[in-house]
Amino acid sequence: VLDPIYANGIEILRQHADVVLWDDPSADQWPDDADGLVVRLAPIGEADLERAKSLKVIGKQGVGVENIDLDAARRRGVRVFNTAGVNAEAVAEMAMALALSVARRVTQTDRLLRAGEKVVRQNFHGRGFSGKTLGVIGMGHIGRQVARKWRAAFDMRVLGYDPFVADEAWPQTDCERVAALDDMLSRVDLLSIHAPLTDDTRHLIGPAQLAMMKETAIVVSAARGGVVDEAALYDAISRGGIYGAALDVFESEPPPADHPLLSLPTFVATPHISGGTIETQELAAVTVAEGLLAALRGQDPPNIIV
């Protein structure tokens, strides 16, 4: 187990296997001994997999598998699975919290009060979401939860963009489908991004896309750093092209203290913590542990990637 996971998952593993944890001095030698591997952020490269003659399965607690060389795993017959869907509720809640913090200037005024500055209330009127239009990029587990919550709580009209959802499955998203991203951007008051980082999605939201949006619009990303062009986002907010934004993810994590976006009053940042509720982490630890043990027994783990 190369990264910290909750104790309930470790206990399940210990009932059936010899377990080496991330803080054990021998953990770095895992390729010499491991039959199974649990990771969160630890990089697993081709050289590691070449050494790992006994390795049968890698369980990723979380969704993104950018830290694992999937091609190398495939060539060596190593199974890889993740815990997709487990954190959907937590990330959806956080995406809403971020949007509301920007719109109602929660973080901005909190900072001012803590600094002892006078806050004149009429200078900090925020923006409401009731009855407005939400655009969701990525209609997987998280995107669908985000759409459902905003629609139910704020009676928002929801537009969805995801070219990978089959036509027959789209009715399950319960929102209007747009065929092209450009068809959505000029219409939304809030853009919530929940797409993976790939070659196709890197800087999916850049200068041209931000220029299409309303001056009153808000952008939120709880997806992966790099989907939003951070320099373009800074430019759009600072010149009044959009109202504000919130990012839980950055191209470089954590972002440096002098990151330009952090200087903007209508920008909110969190350090990649959207999936981090106690309930979610407990469930994820159990899910990855049980999936790994199933794979070692020759069964299919959930959410197979390779």
PDB file of C-alpha atoms in Angstrom, residues 32-246:
ATOM      1  CA  ASP A  32      10.606  -7.404  -5.632  1.00  0.00           C
ATOM      2  CA  ASP A  33       7.747  -8.948  -3.651  1.00  0.00           C
ATOM      3  CA  ALA A  34       4.295  -7.513  -4.303  1.00  0.00           C
ATOM      4  CA  ASP A  35       1.474  -9.635  -5.733  1.00  0.00           C
ATOM      5  CA  GLY A  36      -0.928  -6.710  -5.439  1.00  0.00           C
ATOM      6  CA  LEU A  37      -0.534  -2.963  -5.114  1.00  0.00           C
ATOM      7  CA  VAL A  38      -2.772  -0.206  -3.731  1.00  0.00           C
ATOM      8  CA  VAL A  39      -1.958   3.348  -4.841  1.00  0.00           C
ATOM      9  CA  ARG A  40      -3.436   6.806  -4.840  1.00  0.00           C
ATOM     10  CA  LEU A  41      -0.774   9.195  -6.144  1.00  0.00           C
ATOM     11  CA  ALA A  42       2.397   7.102  -6.212  1.00  0.00           C
ATOM     12  CA  PRO A  43       3.801   6.877  -9.763  1.00  0.00           C
ATOM     13  CA  ILE A  44       3.990   3.379 -11.254  1.00  0.00           C
ATOM     14  CA  GLY A  45       6.204   3.402 -14.330  1.00  0.00           C
ATOM     15  CA  GLU A  46       7.425   0.917 -16.868  1.00  0.00           C
ATOM     16  CA  ALA A  47      10.680   0.295 -15.021  1.00  0.00           C
ATOM     17  CA  ASP A  48       8.762  -0.568 -11.857  1.00  0.00           C
ATOM     18  CA  LEU A  49       6.524  -2.976 -13.715  1.00  0.00           C
ATOM     19  CA  GLU A  50       9.467  -4.584 -15.469  1.00  0.00           C
ATOM     20  CA  ARG A  51      10.920  -5.472 -12.066  1.00  0.00           C
ATOM     21  CA  ALA A  52       7.592  -6.579 -10.570  1.00  0.00           C
ATOM     22  CA  LYS A  53       7.591 -10.197 -11.716  1.00  0.00           C
ATOM     23  CA  SER A  54       4.956 -11.286  -9.177  1.00  0.00           C
ATOM     24  CA  LEU A  55       2.598  -8.357  -9.597  1.00  0.00           C
ATOM     25  CA  LYS A  56      -0.919  -9.316 -10.693  1.00  0.00           C
ATOM     26  CA  VAL A  57      -3.074  -6.304  -9.918  1.00  0.00           C
ATOM     27  CA  ILE A  58      -2.958  -2.579  -9.119  1.00  0.00           C
ATOM     28  CA  GLY A  59      -5.882  -1.038  -7.269  1.00  0.00           C
ATOM     29  CA  LYS A  60      -6.154   2.740  -7.635  1.00  0.00           C
ATOM     30  CA  GLN A  61      -8.087   4.431  -4.842  1.00  0.00           C
ATOM     31  CA  GLY A  62      -9.655   7.232  -6.816  1.00  0.00           C
ATOM     32  CA  VAL A  63     -10.552   7.701 -10.460  1.00  0.00           C
ATOM     33  CA  GLY A  64      -7.625   9.149 -12.401  1.00  0.00           C
ATOM     34  CA  VAL A  65      -4.955   6.658 -13.434  1.00  0.00           C
ATOM     35  CA  GLU A  66      -2.462   9.098 -14.980  1.00  0.00           C
ATOM     36  CA  ASN A  67       0.143   8.003 -12.428  1.00  0.00           C
ATOM     37  CA  ILE A  68       0.113   4.415 -13.756  1.00  0.00           C
ATOM     38  CA  ASP A  69       1.720   3.335 -17.028  1.00  0.00           C
ATOM     39  CA  LEU A  70      -1.302   1.487 -18.376  1.00  0.00           C
ATOM     40  CA  ASP A  71       0.382   0.317 -21.573  1.00  0.00           C
ATOM     41  CA  ALA A  72       3.198  -1.258 -19.583  1.00  0.00           C
ATOM     42  CA  ALA A  73       0.686  -2.910 -17.262  1.00  0.00           C
ATOM     43  CA  ARG A  74      -1.258  -4.273 -20.229  1.00  0.00           C
ATOM     44  CA  ARG A  75       1.862  -5.713 -21.836  1.00  0.00           C
ATOM     45  CA  ARG A  76       2.740  -7.527 -18.636  1.00  0.00           C
ATOM     46  CA  GLY A  77      -0.737  -8.811 -17.901  1.00  0.00           C
ATOM     47  CA  VAL A  78      -1.162  -6.685 -14.772  1.00  0.00           C
ATOM     48  CA  ARG A  79      -4.768  -5.774 -14.061  1.00  0.00           C
ATOM     49  CA  VAL A  80      -5.586  -2.198 -13.098  1.00  0.00           C
ATOM     50  CA  PHE A  81      -8.854  -1.020 -11.568  1.00  0.00           C
ATOM     51  CA  ASN A  82     -10.078   2.130  -9.871  1.00  0.00           C
ATOM     52  CA  THR A  83     -12.862   3.158  -7.494  1.00  0.00           C
ATOM     53  CA  ALA A  84     -14.865   5.229  -9.971  1.00  0.00           C
ATOM     54  CA  GLY A  85     -18.200   6.435  -8.661  1.00  0.00           C
ATOM     55  CA  VAL A  86     -17.334   6.081  -4.992  1.00  0.00           C
ATOM     56  CA  ASN A  87     -16.560   9.780  -4.568  1.00  0.00           C
ATOM     57  CA  ALA A  88     -19.254  11.122  -6.905  1.00  0.00           C
ATOM     58  CA  GLU A  89     -21.424  12.445  -4.095  1.00  0.00           C
ATOM     59  CA  ALA A  90     -18.526  14.176  -2.354  1.00  0.00           C
ATOM     60  CA  VAL A  91     -17.176  15.812  -5.519  1.00  0.00           C
ATOM     61  CA  ALA A  92     -20.650  16.969  -6.542  1.00  0.00           C
ATOM     62  CA  GLU A  93     -21.169  18.557  -3.133  1.00  0.00           C
ATOM     63  CA  MET A  94     -17.813  20.301  -3.370  1.00  0.00           C
ATOM     64  CA  ALA A  95     -18.501  21.592  -6.878  1.00  0.00           C
ATOM     65  CA  MET A  96     -21.655  23.206  -5.555  1.00  0.00           C
ATOM     66  CA  ALA A  97     -19.821  24.636  -2.551  1.00  0.00           C
ATOM     67  CA  LEU A  98     -17.169  26.169  -4.781  1.00  0.00           C
ATOM     68  CA  ALA A  99     -19.719  27.733  -7.110  1.00  0.00           C
ATOM     69  CA  LEU A 100     -21.718  29.204  -4.248  1.00  0.00           C
ATOM     70  CA  SER A 101     -18.571  30.516  -2.586  1.00  0.00           C
ATOM     71  CA  VAL A 102     -17.699  32.454  -5.746  1.00  0.00           C
ATOM     72  CA  ALA A 103     -21.218  33.625  -6.501  1.00  0.00           C
ATOM     73  CA  ARG A 104     -22.035  34.754  -2.966  1.00  0.00           C
ATOM     74  CA  ARG A 105     -18.488  36.010  -2.307  1.00  0.00           C
ATOM     75  CA  VAL A 106     -18.159  33.802   0.765  1.00  0.00           C
ATOM     76  CA  THR A 107     -14.418  33.275   0.595  1.00  0.00           C
ATOM     77  CA  GLN A 108     -13.698  36.853  -0.403  1.00  0.00           C
ATOM     78  CA  THR A 109     -15.582  38.421   2.497  1.00  0.00           C
ATOM     79  CA  ASP A 110     -14.287  35.814   4.936  1.00  0.00           C
ATOM     80  CA  ARG A 111     -10.735  36.843   4.048  1.00  0.00           C
ATOM     81  CA  LEU A 112     -11.592  40.509   4.552  1.00  0.00           C
ATOM     82  CA  LEU A 113     -13.158  39.909   7.967  1.00  0.00           C
ATOM     83  CA  ARG A 114     -10.194  37.850   9.122  1.00  0.00           C
ATOM     84  CA  ALA A 115      -7.886  40.663   8.041  1.00  0.00           C
ATOM     85  CA  GLY A 116      -9.870  43.143  10.139  1.00  0.00           C
ATOM     86  CA  GLU A 117     -11.047  45.122   7.135  1.00  0.00           C
ATOM     87  CA  LYS A 118     -14.375  46.886   7.004  1.00  0.00           C
ATOM     88  CA  VAL A 119     -16.918  45.166   4.785  1.00  0.00           C
ATOM     89  CA  VAL A 120     -19.600  47.440   3.366  1.00  0.00           C
ATOM     90  CA  ARG A 121     -22.404  44.999   2.628  1.00  0.00           C
ATOM     91  CA  GLN A 122     -23.869  46.787  -0.367  1.00  0.00           C
ATOM     92  CA  ASN A 123     -20.503  46.500  -2.105  1.00  0.00           C
ATOM     93  CA  PHE A 124     -20.603  42.721  -1.938  1.00  0.00           C
ATOM     94  CA  HIS A 125     -23.899  41.766  -3.510  1.00  0.00           C
ATOM     95  CA  GLY A 126     -23.411  38.339  -5.038  1.00  0.00           C
ATOM     96  CA  ARG A 127     -25.131  36.464  -7.807  1.00  0.00           C
ATOM     97  CA  GLY A 128     -27.907  33.886  -7.430  1.00  0.00           C
ATOM     98  CA  PHE A 129     -28.436  30.669  -9.359  1.00  0.00           C
ATOM     99  CA  SER A 130     -32.161  30.069  -8.977  1.00  0.00           C
ATOM    100  CA  GLY A 131     -33.830  29.419 -12.334  1.00  0.00           C
ATOM    101  CA  LYS A 132     -30.626  29.988 -14.310  1.00  0.00           C
ATOM    102  CA  THR A 133     -28.705  27.713 -16.678  1.00  0.00           C
ATOM    103  CA  LEU A 134     -26.036  25.187 -15.728  1.00  0.00           C
ATOM    104  CA  GLY A 135     -23.647  23.625 -18.208  1.00  0.00           C
ATOM    105  CA  VAL A 136     -21.965  20.352 -17.258  1.00  0.00           C
ATOM    106  CA  ILE A 137     -18.940  19.016 -19.134  1.00  0.00           C
ATOM    107  CA  GLY A 138     -18.600  15.292 -18.540  1.00  0.00           C
ATOM    108  CA  MET A 139     -21.763  13.345 -17.737  1.00  0.00           C
ATOM    109  CA  GLY A 140     -20.285  10.444 -15.814  1.00  0.00           C
ATOM    110  CA  HIS A 141     -21.062   9.579 -12.191  1.00  0.00           C
ATOM    111  CA  ILE A 142     -20.049  13.004 -10.900  1.00  0.00           C
ATOM    112  CA  GLY A 143     -21.500  15.105 -13.698  1.00  0.00           C
ATOM    113  CA  ARG A 144     -24.880  13.437 -13.318  1.00  0.00           C
ATOM    114  CA  GLN A 145     -24.905  14.065  -9.574  1.00  0.00           C
ATOM    115  CA  VAL A 146     -23.985  17.705 -10.136  1.00  0.00           C
ATOM    116  CA  ALA A 147     -26.793  18.120 -12.653  1.00  0.00           C
ATOM    117  CA  ARG A 148     -29.331  16.464 -10.371  1.00  0.00           C
ATOM    118  CA  LYS A 149     -28.401  18.541  -7.337  1.00  0.00           C
ATOM    119  CA  TRP A 150     -28.467  21.939  -9.058  1.00  0.00           C
ATOM    120  CA  ARG A 151     -31.728  21.140 -10.785  1.00  0.00           C
ATOM    121  CA  ALA A 152     -33.405  19.963  -7.587  1.00  0.00           C
ATOM    122  CA  ALA A 153     -32.078  22.644  -5.259  1.00  0.00           C
ATOM    123  CA  PHE A 154     -32.078  25.684  -7.552  1.00  0.00           C
ATOM    124  CA  ASP A 155     -34.493  24.764 -10.340  1.00  0.00           C
ATOM    125  CA  MET A 156     -31.736  25.277 -12.884  1.00  0.00           C
ATOM    126  CA  ARG A 157     -31.970  24.340 -16.514  1.00  0.00           C
ATOM    127  CA  VAL A 158     -29.177  21.861 -17.252  1.00  0.00           C
ATOM    128  CA  LEU A 159     -27.201  21.491 -20.466  1.00  0.00           C
ATOM    129  CA  GLY A 160     -24.838  18.548 -20.789  1.00  0.00           C
ATOM    130  CA  TYR A 161     -21.845  17.961 -23.043  1.00  0.00           C
ATOM    131  CA  ASP A 162     -20.200  14.566 -23.293  1.00  0.00           C
ATOM    132  CA  PRO A 163     -19.418  13.045 -26.697  1.00  0.00           C
ATOM    133  CA  PHE A 164     -18.712   9.650 -25.141  1.00  0.00           C
ATOM    134  CA  VAL A 165     -22.186   8.974 -23.738  1.00  0.00           C
ATOM    135  CA  ALA A 166     -24.165   6.757 -26.115  1.00  0.00           C
ATOM    136  CA  ASP A 167     -27.395   8.191 -27.468  1.00  0.00           C
ATOM    137  CA  GLU A 168     -29.465   5.445 -25.861  1.00  0.00           C
ATOM    138  CA  ALA A 169     -27.918   6.174 -22.458  1.00  0.00           C
ATOM    139  CA  TRP A 170     -28.401   9.932 -22.590  1.00  0.00           C
ATOM    140  CA  PRO A 171     -31.972   9.952 -21.186  1.00  0.00           C
ATOM    141  CA  GLN A 172     -30.489   8.723 -17.907  1.00  0.00           C
ATOM    142  CA  THR A 173     -28.673  12.043 -17.535  1.00  0.00           C
ATOM    143  CA  ASP A 174     -32.013  13.877 -17.460  1.00  0.00           C
ATOM    144  CA  CYS A 175     -30.687  17.029 -19.098  1.00  0.00           C
ATOM    145  CA  GLU A 176     -30.560  18.691 -22.505  1.00  0.00           C
ATOM    146  CA  ARG A 177     -27.721  17.403 -24.663  1.00  0.00           C
ATOM    147  CA  VAL A 178     -25.603  19.798 -26.694  1.00  0.00           C
ATOM    148  CA  ALA A 179     -23.753  18.341 -29.659  1.00  0.00           C
ATOM    149  CA  ALA A 180     -20.795  20.713 -29.471  1.00  0.00           C
ATOM    150  CA  LEU A 181     -19.173  22.536 -26.586  1.00  0.00           C
ATOM    151  CA  ASP A 182     -19.486  25.867 -28.355  1.00  0.00           C
ATOM    152  CA  ASP A 183     -23.264  25.409 -28.405  1.00  0.00           C
ATOM    153  CA  MET A 184     -23.290  25.478 -24.613  1.00  0.00           C
ATOM    154  CA  LEU A 185     -20.883  28.183 -23.549  1.00  0.00           C
ATOM    155  CA  SER A 186     -22.796  31.318 -24.468  1.00  0.00           C
ATOM    156  CA  ARG A 187     -25.930  30.011 -22.751  1.00  0.00           C
ATOM    157  CA  VAL A 188     -24.699  29.074 -19.286  1.00  0.00           C
ATOM    158  CA  ASP A 189     -24.574  31.043 -16.056  1.00  0.00           C
ATOM    159  CA  LEU A 190     -22.505  28.340 -14.392  1.00  0.00           C
ATOM    160  CA  LEU A 191     -20.092  25.928 -16.086  1.00  0.00           C
ATOM    161  CA  SER A 192     -19.187  22.859 -14.007  1.00  0.00           C
ATOM    162  CA  ILE A 193     -16.354  20.722 -15.404  1.00  0.00           C
ATOM    163  CA  HIS A 194     -16.060  16.995 -14.653  1.00  0.00           C
ATOM    164  CA  ALA A 195     -14.021  15.567 -17.527  1.00  0.00           C
ATOM    165  CA  PRO A 196     -10.804  13.525 -17.354  1.00  0.00           C
ATOM    166  CA  LEU A 197      -7.513  14.980 -18.521  1.00  0.00           C
ATOM    167  CA  THR A 198      -6.579  13.559 -21.919  1.00  0.00           C
ATOM    168  CA  ASP A 199      -4.852  14.872 -25.016  1.00  0.00           C
ATOM    169  CA  ASP A 200      -8.291  15.916 -26.260  1.00  0.00           C
ATOM    170  CA  THR A 201      -9.356  17.710 -23.074  1.00  0.00           C
ATOM    171  CA  ARG A 202      -6.119  19.522 -22.225  1.00  0.00           C
ATOM    172  CA  HIS A 203      -6.990  23.254 -22.224  1.00  0.00           C
ATOM    173  CA  LEU A 204     -10.501  22.352 -23.356  1.00  0.00           C
ATOM    174  CA  ILE A 205     -11.512  25.635 -21.751  1.00  0.00           C
ATOM    175  CA  GLY A 206      -9.156  28.235 -23.182  1.00  0.00           C
ATOM    176  CA  PRO A 207      -9.264  31.806 -24.477  1.00  0.00           C
ATOM    177  CA  ALA A 208     -11.721  31.136 -27.299  1.00  0.00           C
ATOM    178  CA  GLN A 209     -14.142  29.244 -25.077  1.00  0.00           C
ATOM    179  CA  LEU A 210     -14.025  31.779 -22.244  1.00  0.00           C
ATOM    180  CA  ALA A 211     -14.636  34.581 -24.760  1.00  0.00           C
ATOM    181  CA  MET A 212     -17.963  32.973 -25.661  1.00  0.00           C
ATOM    182  CA  MET A 213     -19.258  33.092 -22.097  1.00  0.00           C
ATOM    183  CA  LYS A 214     -21.397  35.709 -20.394  1.00  0.00           C
ATOM    184  CA  GLU A 215     -19.683  38.386 -18.330  1.00  0.00           C
ATOM    185  CA  THR A 216     -21.790  37.166 -15.410  1.00  0.00           C
ATOM    186  CA  ALA A 217     -20.817  33.489 -15.792  1.00  0.00           C
ATOM    187  CA  ILE A 218     -18.881  31.384 -13.274  1.00  0.00           C
ATOM    188  CA  VAL A 219     -16.547  28.483 -14.084  1.00  0.00           C
ATOM    189  CA  VAL A 220     -15.908  25.617 -11.662  1.00  0.00           C
ATOM    190  CA  SER A 221     -13.568  22.668 -12.162  1.00  0.00           C
ATOM    191  CA  ALA A 222     -13.320  19.695  -9.826  1.00  0.00           C
ATOM    192  CA  ALA A 223     -11.942  17.533 -12.618  1.00  0.00           C
ATOM    193  CA  ARG A 224      -8.215  17.495 -13.379  1.00  0.00           C
ATOM    194  CA  GLY A 225      -5.637  20.243 -13.623  1.00  0.00           C
ATOM    195  CA  GLY A 226      -4.980  21.150 -17.227  1.00  0.00           C
ATOM    196  CA  VAL A 227      -8.530  20.899 -18.519  1.00  0.00           C
ATOM    197  CA  VAL A 228      -8.800  24.642 -17.895  1.00  0.00           C
ATOM    198  CA  ASP A 229      -6.144  26.964 -19.315  1.00  0.00           C
ATOM    199  CA  GLU A 230      -5.216  28.826 -16.139  1.00  0.00           C
ATOM    200  CA  ALA A 231      -3.572  31.786 -17.890  1.00  0.00           C
ATOM    201  CA  ALA A 232      -6.658  32.269 -20.047  1.00  0.00           C
ATOM    202  CA  LEU A 233      -8.894  31.990 -16.994  1.00  0.00           C
ATOM    203  CA  TYR A 234      -6.902  34.684 -15.195  1.00  0.00           C
ATOM    204  CA  ASP A 235      -7.198  36.957 -18.204  1.00  0.00           C
ATOM    205  CA  ALA A 236     -10.941  36.390 -18.530  1.00  0.00           C
ATOM    206  CA  ILE A 237     -11.656  37.162 -14.870  1.00  0.00           C
ATOM    207  CA  SER A 238      -9.263  40.093 -14.529  1.00  0.00           C
ATOM    208  CA  ARG A 239     -10.666  41.916 -17.577  1.00  0.00           C
ATOM    209  CA  GLY A 240     -14.293  41.194 -16.621  1.00  0.00           C
ATOM    210  CA  GLY A 241     -14.910  38.655 -19.347  1.00  0.00           C
ATOM    211  CA  ILE A 242     -16.512  36.344 -16.771  1.00  0.00           C
ATOM    212  CA  TYR A 243     -17.608  36.972 -13.182  1.00  0.00           C
ATOM    213  CA  GLY A 244     -15.322  34.503 -11.447  1.00  0.00           C
ATOM    214  CA  ALA A 245     -14.178  30.915 -11.066  1.00  0.00           C
ATOM    215  CA  ALA A 246     -13.171  28.204  -8.639  1.00  0.00           C
TER     216      ALA A 246
END
